[in-house]
mmCIF file of C-alpha atoms in Angstrom:
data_model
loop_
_atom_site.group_PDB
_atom_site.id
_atom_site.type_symbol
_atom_site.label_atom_id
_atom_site.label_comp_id
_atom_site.label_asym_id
_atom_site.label_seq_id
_atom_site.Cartn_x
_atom_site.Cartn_y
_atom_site.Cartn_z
ATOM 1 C CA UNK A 781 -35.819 -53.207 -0.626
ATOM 2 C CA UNK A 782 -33.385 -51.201 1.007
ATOM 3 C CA UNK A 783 -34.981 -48.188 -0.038
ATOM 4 C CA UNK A 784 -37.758 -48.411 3.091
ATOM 5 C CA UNK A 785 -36.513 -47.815 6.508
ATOM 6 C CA UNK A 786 -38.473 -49.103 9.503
ATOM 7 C CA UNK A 787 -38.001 -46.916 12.839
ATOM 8 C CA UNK A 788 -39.922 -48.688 15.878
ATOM 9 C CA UNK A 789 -40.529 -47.418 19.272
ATOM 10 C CA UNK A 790 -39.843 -50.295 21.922
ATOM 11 C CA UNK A 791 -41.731 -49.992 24.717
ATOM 12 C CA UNK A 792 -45.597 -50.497 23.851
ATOM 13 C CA UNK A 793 -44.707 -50.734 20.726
ATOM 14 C CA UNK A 794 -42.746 -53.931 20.571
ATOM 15 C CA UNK A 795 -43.603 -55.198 23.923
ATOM 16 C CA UNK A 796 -46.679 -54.165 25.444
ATOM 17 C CA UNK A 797 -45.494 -52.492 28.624
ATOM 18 C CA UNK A 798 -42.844 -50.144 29.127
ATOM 19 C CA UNK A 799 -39.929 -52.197 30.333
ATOM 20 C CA UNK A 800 -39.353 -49.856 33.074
ATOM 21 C CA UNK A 801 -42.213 -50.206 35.170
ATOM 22 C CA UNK A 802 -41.824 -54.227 34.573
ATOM 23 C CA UNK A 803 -38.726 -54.325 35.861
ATOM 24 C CA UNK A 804 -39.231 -52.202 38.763
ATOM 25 C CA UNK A 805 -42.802 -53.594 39.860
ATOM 26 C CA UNK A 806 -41.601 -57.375 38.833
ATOM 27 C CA UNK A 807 -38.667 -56.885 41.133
ATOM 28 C CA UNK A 808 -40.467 -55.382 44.060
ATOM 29 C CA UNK A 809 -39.229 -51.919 43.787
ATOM 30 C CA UNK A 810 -43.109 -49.824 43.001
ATOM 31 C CA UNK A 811 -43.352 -47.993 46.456
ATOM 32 C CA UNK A 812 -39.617 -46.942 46.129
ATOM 33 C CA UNK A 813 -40.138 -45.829 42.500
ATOM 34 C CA UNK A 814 -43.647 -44.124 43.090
ATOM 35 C CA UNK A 815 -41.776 -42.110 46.212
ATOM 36 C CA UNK A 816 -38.883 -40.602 43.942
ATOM 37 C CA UNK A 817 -40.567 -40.272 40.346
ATOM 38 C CA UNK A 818 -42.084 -36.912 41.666
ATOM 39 C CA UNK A 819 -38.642 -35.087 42.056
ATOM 40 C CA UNK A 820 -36.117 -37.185 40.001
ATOM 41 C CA UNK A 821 -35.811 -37.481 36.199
ATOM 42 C CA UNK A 822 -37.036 -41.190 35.021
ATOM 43 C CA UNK A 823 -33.827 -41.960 33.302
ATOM 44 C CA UNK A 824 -31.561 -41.149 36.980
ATOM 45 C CA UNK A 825 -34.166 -42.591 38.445
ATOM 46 C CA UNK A 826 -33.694 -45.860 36.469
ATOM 47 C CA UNK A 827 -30.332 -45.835 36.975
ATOM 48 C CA UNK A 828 -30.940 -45.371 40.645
ATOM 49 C CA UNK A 829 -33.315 -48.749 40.910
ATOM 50 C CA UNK A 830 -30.973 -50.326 39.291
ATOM 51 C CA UNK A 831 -28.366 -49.492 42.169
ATOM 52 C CA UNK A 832 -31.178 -50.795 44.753
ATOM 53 C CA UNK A 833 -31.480 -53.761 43.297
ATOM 54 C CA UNK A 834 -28.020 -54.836 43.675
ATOM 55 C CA UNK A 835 -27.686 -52.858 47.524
ATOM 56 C CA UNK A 836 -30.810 -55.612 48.141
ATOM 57 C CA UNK A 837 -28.543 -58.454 46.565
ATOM 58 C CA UNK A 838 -30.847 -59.062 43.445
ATOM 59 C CA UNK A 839 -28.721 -60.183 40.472
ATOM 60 C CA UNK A 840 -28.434 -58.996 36.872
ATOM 61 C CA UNK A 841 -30.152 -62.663 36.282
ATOM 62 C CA UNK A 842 -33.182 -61.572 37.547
ATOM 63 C CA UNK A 843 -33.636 -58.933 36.022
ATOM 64 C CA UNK A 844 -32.686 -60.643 32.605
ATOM 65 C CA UNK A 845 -35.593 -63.348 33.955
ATOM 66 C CA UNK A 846 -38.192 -60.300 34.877
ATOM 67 C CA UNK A 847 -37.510 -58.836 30.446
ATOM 68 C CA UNK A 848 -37.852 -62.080 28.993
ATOM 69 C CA UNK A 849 -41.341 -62.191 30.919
ATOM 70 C CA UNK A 850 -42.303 -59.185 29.506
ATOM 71 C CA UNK A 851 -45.467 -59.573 27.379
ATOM 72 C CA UNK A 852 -45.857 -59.299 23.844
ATOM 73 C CA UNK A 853 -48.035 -59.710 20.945
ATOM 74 C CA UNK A 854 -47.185 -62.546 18.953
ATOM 75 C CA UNK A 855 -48.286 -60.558 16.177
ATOM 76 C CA UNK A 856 -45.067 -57.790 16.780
ATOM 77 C CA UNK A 857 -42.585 -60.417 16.187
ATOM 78 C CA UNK A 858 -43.638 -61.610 13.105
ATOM 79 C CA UNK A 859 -44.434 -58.354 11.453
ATOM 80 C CA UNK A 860 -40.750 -57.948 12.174
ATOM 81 C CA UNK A 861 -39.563 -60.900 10.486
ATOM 82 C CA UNK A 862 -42.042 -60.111 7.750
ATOM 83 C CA UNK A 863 -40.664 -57.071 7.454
ATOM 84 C CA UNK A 864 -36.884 -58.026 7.494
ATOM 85 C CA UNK A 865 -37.178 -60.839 5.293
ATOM 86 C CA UNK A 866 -38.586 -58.599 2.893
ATOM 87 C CA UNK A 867 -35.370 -56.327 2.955
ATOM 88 C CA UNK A 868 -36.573 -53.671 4.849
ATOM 89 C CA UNK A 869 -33.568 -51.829 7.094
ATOM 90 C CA UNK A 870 -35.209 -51.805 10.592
ATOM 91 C CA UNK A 871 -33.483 -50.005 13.382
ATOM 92 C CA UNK A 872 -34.924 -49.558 17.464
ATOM 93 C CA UNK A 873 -35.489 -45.856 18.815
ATOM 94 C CA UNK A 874 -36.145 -46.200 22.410
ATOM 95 C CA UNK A 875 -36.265 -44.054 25.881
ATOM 96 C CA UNK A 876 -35.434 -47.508 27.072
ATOM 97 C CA UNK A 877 -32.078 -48.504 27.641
ATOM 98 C CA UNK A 878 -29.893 -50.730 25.707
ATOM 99 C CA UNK A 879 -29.513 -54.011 28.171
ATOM 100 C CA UNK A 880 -33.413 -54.110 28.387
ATOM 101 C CA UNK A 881 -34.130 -54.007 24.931
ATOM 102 C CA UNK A 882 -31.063 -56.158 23.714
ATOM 103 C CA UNK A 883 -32.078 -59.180 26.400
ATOM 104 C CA UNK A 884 -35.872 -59.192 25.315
ATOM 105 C CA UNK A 885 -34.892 -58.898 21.133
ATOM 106 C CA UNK A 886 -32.387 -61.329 21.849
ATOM 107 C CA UNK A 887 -34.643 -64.123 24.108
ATOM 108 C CA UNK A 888 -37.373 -63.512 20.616
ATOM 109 C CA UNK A 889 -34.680 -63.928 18.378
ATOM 110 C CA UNK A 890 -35.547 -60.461 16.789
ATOM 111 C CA UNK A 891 -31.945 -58.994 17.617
ATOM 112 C CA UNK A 892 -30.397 -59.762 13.864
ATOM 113 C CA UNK A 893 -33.325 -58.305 12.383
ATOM 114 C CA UNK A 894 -32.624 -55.079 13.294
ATOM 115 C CA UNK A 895 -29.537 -52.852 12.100
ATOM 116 C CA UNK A 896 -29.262 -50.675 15.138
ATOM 117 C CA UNK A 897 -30.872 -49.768 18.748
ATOM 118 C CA UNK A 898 -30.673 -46.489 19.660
ATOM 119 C CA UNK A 899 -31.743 -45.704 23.004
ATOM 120 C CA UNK A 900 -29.985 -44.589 26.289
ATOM 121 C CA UNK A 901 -26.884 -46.346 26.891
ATOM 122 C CA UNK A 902 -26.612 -49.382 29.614
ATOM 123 C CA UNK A 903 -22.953 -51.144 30.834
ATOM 124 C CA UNK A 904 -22.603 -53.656 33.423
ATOM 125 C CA UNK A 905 -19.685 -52.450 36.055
ATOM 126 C CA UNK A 906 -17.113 -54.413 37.797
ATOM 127 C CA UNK A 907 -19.457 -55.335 40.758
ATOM 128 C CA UNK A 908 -21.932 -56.615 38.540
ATOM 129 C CA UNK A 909 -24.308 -53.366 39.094
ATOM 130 C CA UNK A 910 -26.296 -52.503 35.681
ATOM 131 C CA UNK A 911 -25.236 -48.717 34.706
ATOM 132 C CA UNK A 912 -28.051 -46.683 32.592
ATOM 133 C CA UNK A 913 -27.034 -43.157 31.423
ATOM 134 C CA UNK A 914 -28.179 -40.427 28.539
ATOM 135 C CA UNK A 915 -28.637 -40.488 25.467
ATOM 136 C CA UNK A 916 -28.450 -36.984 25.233
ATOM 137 C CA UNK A 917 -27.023 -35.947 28.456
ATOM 138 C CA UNK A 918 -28.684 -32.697 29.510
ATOM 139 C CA UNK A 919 -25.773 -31.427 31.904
ATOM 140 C CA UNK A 920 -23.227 -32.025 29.177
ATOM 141 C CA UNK A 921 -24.653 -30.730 25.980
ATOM 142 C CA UNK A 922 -28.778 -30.335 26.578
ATOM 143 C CA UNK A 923 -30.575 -31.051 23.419
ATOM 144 C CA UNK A 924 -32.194 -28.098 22.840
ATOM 145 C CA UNK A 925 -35.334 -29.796 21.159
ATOM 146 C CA UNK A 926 -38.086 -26.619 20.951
ATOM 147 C CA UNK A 927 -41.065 -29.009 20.552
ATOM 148 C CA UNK A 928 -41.910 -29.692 24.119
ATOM 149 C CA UNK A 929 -42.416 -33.002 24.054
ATOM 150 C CA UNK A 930 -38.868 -34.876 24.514
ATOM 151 C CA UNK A 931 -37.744 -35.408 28.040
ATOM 152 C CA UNK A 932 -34.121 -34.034 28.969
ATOM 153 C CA UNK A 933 -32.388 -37.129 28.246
ATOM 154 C CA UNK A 934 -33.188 -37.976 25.170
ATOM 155 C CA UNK A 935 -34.752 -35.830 21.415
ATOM 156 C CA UNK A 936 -35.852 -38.657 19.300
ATOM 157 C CA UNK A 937 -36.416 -36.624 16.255
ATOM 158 C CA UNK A 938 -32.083 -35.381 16.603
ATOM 159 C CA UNK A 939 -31.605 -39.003 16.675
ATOM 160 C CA UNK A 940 -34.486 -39.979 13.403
ATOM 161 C CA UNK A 941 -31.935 -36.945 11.790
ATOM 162 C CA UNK A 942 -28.929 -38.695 12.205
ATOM 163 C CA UNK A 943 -30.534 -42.186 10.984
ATOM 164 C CA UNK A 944 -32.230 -40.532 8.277
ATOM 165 C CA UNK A 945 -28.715 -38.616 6.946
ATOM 166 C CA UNK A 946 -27.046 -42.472 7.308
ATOM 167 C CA UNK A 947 -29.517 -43.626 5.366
ATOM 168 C CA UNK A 948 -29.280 -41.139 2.426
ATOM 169 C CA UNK A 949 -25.690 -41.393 2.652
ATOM 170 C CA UNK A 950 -25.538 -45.028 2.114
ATOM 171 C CA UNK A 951 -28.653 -44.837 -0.883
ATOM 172 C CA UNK A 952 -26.283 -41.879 -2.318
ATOM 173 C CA UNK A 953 -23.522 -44.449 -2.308
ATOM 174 C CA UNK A 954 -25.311 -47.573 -3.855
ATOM 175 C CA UNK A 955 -26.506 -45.074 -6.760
ATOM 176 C CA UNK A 956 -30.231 -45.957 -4.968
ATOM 177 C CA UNK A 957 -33.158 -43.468 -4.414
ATOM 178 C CA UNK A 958 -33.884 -41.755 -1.383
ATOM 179 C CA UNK A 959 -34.935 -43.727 0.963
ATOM 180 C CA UNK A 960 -38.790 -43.555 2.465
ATOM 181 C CA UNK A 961 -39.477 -44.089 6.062
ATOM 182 C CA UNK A 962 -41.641 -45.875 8.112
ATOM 183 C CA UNK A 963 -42.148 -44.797 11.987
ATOM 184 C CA UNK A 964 -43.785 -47.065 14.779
ATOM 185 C CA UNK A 965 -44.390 -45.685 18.155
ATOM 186 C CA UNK A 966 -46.715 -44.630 21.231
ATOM 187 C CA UNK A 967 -45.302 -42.265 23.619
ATOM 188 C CA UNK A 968 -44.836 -38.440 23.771
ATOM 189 C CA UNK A 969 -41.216 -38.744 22.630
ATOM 190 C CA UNK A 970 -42.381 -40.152 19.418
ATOM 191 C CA UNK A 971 -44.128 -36.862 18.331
ATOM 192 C CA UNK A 972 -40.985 -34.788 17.296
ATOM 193 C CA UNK A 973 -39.403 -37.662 15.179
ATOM 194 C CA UNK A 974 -43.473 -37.827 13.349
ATOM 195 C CA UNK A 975 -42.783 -34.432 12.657
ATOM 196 C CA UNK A 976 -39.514 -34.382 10.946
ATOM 197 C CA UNK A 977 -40.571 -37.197 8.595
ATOM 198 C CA UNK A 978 -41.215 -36.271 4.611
ATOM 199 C CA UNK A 979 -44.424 -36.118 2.401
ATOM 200 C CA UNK A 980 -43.533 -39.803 0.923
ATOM 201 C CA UNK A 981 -43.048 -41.206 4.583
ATOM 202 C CA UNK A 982 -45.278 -42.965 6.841
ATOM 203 C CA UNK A 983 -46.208 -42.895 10.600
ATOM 204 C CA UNK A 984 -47.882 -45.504 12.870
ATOM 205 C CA UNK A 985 -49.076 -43.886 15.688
ATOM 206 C CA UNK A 986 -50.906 -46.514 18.181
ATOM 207 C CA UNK A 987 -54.007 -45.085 18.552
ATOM 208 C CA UNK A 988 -55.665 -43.842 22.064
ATOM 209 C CA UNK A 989 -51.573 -43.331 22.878
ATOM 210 C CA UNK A 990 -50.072 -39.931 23.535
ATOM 211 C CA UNK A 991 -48.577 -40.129 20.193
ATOM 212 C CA UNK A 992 -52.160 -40.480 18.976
ATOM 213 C CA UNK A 993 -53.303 -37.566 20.726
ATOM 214 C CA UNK A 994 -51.127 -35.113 20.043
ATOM 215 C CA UNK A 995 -51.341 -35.425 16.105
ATOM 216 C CA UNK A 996 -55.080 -35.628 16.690
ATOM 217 C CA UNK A 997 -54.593 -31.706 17.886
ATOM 218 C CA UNK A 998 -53.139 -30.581 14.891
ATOM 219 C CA UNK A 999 -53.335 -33.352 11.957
ATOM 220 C CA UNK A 1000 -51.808 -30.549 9.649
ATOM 221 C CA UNK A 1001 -48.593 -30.238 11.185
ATOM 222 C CA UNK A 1002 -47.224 -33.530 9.816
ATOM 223 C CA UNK A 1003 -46.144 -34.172 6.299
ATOM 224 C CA UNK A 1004 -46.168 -37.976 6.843
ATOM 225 C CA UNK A 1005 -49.367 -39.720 6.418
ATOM 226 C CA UNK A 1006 -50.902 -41.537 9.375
ATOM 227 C CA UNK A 1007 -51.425 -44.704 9.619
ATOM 228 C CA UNK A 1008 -52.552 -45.333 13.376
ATOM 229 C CA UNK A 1009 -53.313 -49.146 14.622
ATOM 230 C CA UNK A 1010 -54.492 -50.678 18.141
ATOM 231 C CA UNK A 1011 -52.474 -53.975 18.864
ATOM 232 C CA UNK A 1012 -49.891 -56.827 17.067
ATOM 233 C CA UNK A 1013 -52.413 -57.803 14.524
ATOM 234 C CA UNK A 1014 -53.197 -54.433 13.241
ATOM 235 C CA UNK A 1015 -49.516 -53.473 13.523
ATOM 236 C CA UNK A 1016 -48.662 -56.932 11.363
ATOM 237 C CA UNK A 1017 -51.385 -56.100 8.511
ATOM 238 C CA UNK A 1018 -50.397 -52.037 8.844
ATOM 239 C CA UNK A 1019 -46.614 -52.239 8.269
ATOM 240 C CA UNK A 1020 -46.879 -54.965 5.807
ATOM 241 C CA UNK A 1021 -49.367 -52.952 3.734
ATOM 242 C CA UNK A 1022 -47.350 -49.901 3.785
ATOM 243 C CA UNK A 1023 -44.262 -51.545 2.462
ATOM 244 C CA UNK A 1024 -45.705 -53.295 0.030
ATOM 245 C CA UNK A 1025 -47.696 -49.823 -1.215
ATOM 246 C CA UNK A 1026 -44.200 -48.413 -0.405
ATOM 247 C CA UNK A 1027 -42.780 -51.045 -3.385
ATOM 248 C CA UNK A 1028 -45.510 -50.082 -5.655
ATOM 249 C CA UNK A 1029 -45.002 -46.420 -5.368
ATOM 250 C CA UNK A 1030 -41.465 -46.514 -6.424
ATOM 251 C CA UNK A 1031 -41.825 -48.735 -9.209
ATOM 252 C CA UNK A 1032 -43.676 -45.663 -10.312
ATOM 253 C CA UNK A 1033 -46.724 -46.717 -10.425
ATOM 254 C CA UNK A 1034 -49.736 -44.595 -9.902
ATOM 255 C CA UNK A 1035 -49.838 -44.098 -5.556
ATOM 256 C CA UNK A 1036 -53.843 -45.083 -3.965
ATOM 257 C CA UNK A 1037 -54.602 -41.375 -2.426
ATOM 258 C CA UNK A 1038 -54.574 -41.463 1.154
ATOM 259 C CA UNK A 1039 -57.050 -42.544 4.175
ATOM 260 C CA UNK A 1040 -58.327 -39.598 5.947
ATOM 261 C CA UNK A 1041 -57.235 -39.223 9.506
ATOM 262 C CA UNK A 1042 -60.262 -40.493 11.799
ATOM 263 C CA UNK A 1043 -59.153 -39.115 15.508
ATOM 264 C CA UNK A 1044 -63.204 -39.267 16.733
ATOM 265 C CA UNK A 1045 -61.884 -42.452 18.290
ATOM 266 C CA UNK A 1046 -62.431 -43.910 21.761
ATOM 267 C CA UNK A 1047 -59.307 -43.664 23.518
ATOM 268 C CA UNK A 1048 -57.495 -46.627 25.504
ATOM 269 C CA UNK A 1049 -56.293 -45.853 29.074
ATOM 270 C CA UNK A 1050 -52.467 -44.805 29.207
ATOM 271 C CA UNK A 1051 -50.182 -44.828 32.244
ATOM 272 C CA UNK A 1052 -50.105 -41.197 34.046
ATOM 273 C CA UNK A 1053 -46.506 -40.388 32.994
ATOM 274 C CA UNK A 1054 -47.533 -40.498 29.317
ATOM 275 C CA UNK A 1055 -50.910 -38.693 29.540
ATOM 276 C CA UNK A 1056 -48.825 -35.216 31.161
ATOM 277 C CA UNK A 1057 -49.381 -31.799 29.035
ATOM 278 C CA UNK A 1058 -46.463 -30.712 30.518
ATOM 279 C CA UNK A 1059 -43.154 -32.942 30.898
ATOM 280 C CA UNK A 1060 -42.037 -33.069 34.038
ATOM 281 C CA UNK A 1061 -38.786 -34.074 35.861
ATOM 282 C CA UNK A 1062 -39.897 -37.663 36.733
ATOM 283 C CA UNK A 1063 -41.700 -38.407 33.092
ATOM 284 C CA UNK A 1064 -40.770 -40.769 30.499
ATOM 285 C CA UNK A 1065 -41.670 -40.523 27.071
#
């Protein structure tokens, strides 16, 4: 089943916080956060904390100790096994950073289920200090996304592009058909990649999200049909539905037509940064 390729969002989508804000409140570093958020872009700003921490003497153990506390529905993990063991390609496409999200795969033993992470890059240097940088670094070569929705650092929907030409590259190769798509996410961020996706592709947005939200504005400006869901369990049943319907469809079978989109929903409470109109410097999405 090579032909389906599942694209999750990590924080509050995987896990159920944004990894971020557990770090930094886990490792007593709110007030100091909450002070510079206003005038510093979130991912400087993460690389900053991370430079406090080790000023203060706090260890890259600790904070390895603070991600693998990180909650998560037990639900998540095995809708990705599920999902993997049924041959699906599953990759990571994250506002995170790449140490955070490889130590908490890793400590669920999710990390060989997935085929790639893309996030913002993360190195440990000589003194031991935890680095975080761009993805797309905005003083280098800015983005350019026109959608409004991506902070500076990072365009999801460039980087769903580049997965989604690897993809068809590697189908074109194997003689295989084009491959269909499956997105997870929550955030802001994840609205440009929903709207690059294709008629035969699907998109779970977590509903009462600001993912949710913003395709509740305008349902008609995605080709993808929506497929929104709450927490693990609904996630787990979701996905596992889709792929299988995903299965059907290309043995050619006749396709079931498609739910209507129900956004007269209550919505769930969302952290401040995400619920912005307008992205600001200190917002992550």
């Amino acid at each position: 089943m090579a032909g389906i390729v599942v694209v999750f969002d990590f924080d509050k989508t995987i896990i159920d916080v944004d990894s971020d804000n557990w770090v930094v409140d886990s490792l007593g570093l709110t007030d100091l956060f909450e002070r510079l958020l206003p005038t510093t872009p979130w991912n400087t700003l993460m690389d900053t904390m991370m430079g406090e921490l080790h000023a203060r003497g706090r260890t890259l153990a600790e904070v390895t100790e603070a991600l693998r506390a990180a909650p998560i529905d037990p639900r998540v993990p095995a809708a990705v096994r599920a999902a993997h063991a049924l041959g699906c390609d599953l990759r990571v496409l994250s506002d995170a950073n790449a140490f955070f999200i490889h130590t908490v795969l890793d400590h669920h033993g999710l990390l060989a289920c997935f085929s790639q992470v893309n996030t913002n890059p993360s190195r440990v240097d000589a003194h031991g200090r935890l680095r975080i940088g761009p993805c797309h670094d905005p003083r280098a070569a800015p983005h350019g996304c026109g959608v409004g929705t991506c902070p500076p650092n990072m365009c999801k929907g460039l980087v769903l592009d580049r997965i989604l030409r690897e993809a068809e590259a590697e189908a074109e190769t194997a003689s295989s058909a084009k491959p269909r798509v499956i997105y997870l996410g929550d955030g802001r961020g994840d609205y440009c990649p929903a709207l690059r996706l294709a008629r035969t592709d699907f998109v779970m947005p977590r509903r009462g999200y600001p993912v949710w939200d913003l395709i509740c504005e305008d349902p008609a400006r995605l080709q993808a049909e929506v497929h929104p869901w709450t927490d693990g369990a609904e996630l787990e049943e979701t996905l596992l539905r889709l792929v299988r319907r995903a299965v059907v469809e290309d043995a050619a079978l006749p396709p079931p037509p498609p739910p209507p989109l129900d956004c007269k929903l209550e919505s769930m409470p969302v952290a401040a940064q995400d619920g912005m109109p307008i992205v600001p410097l200190g917002v992550k999405n």
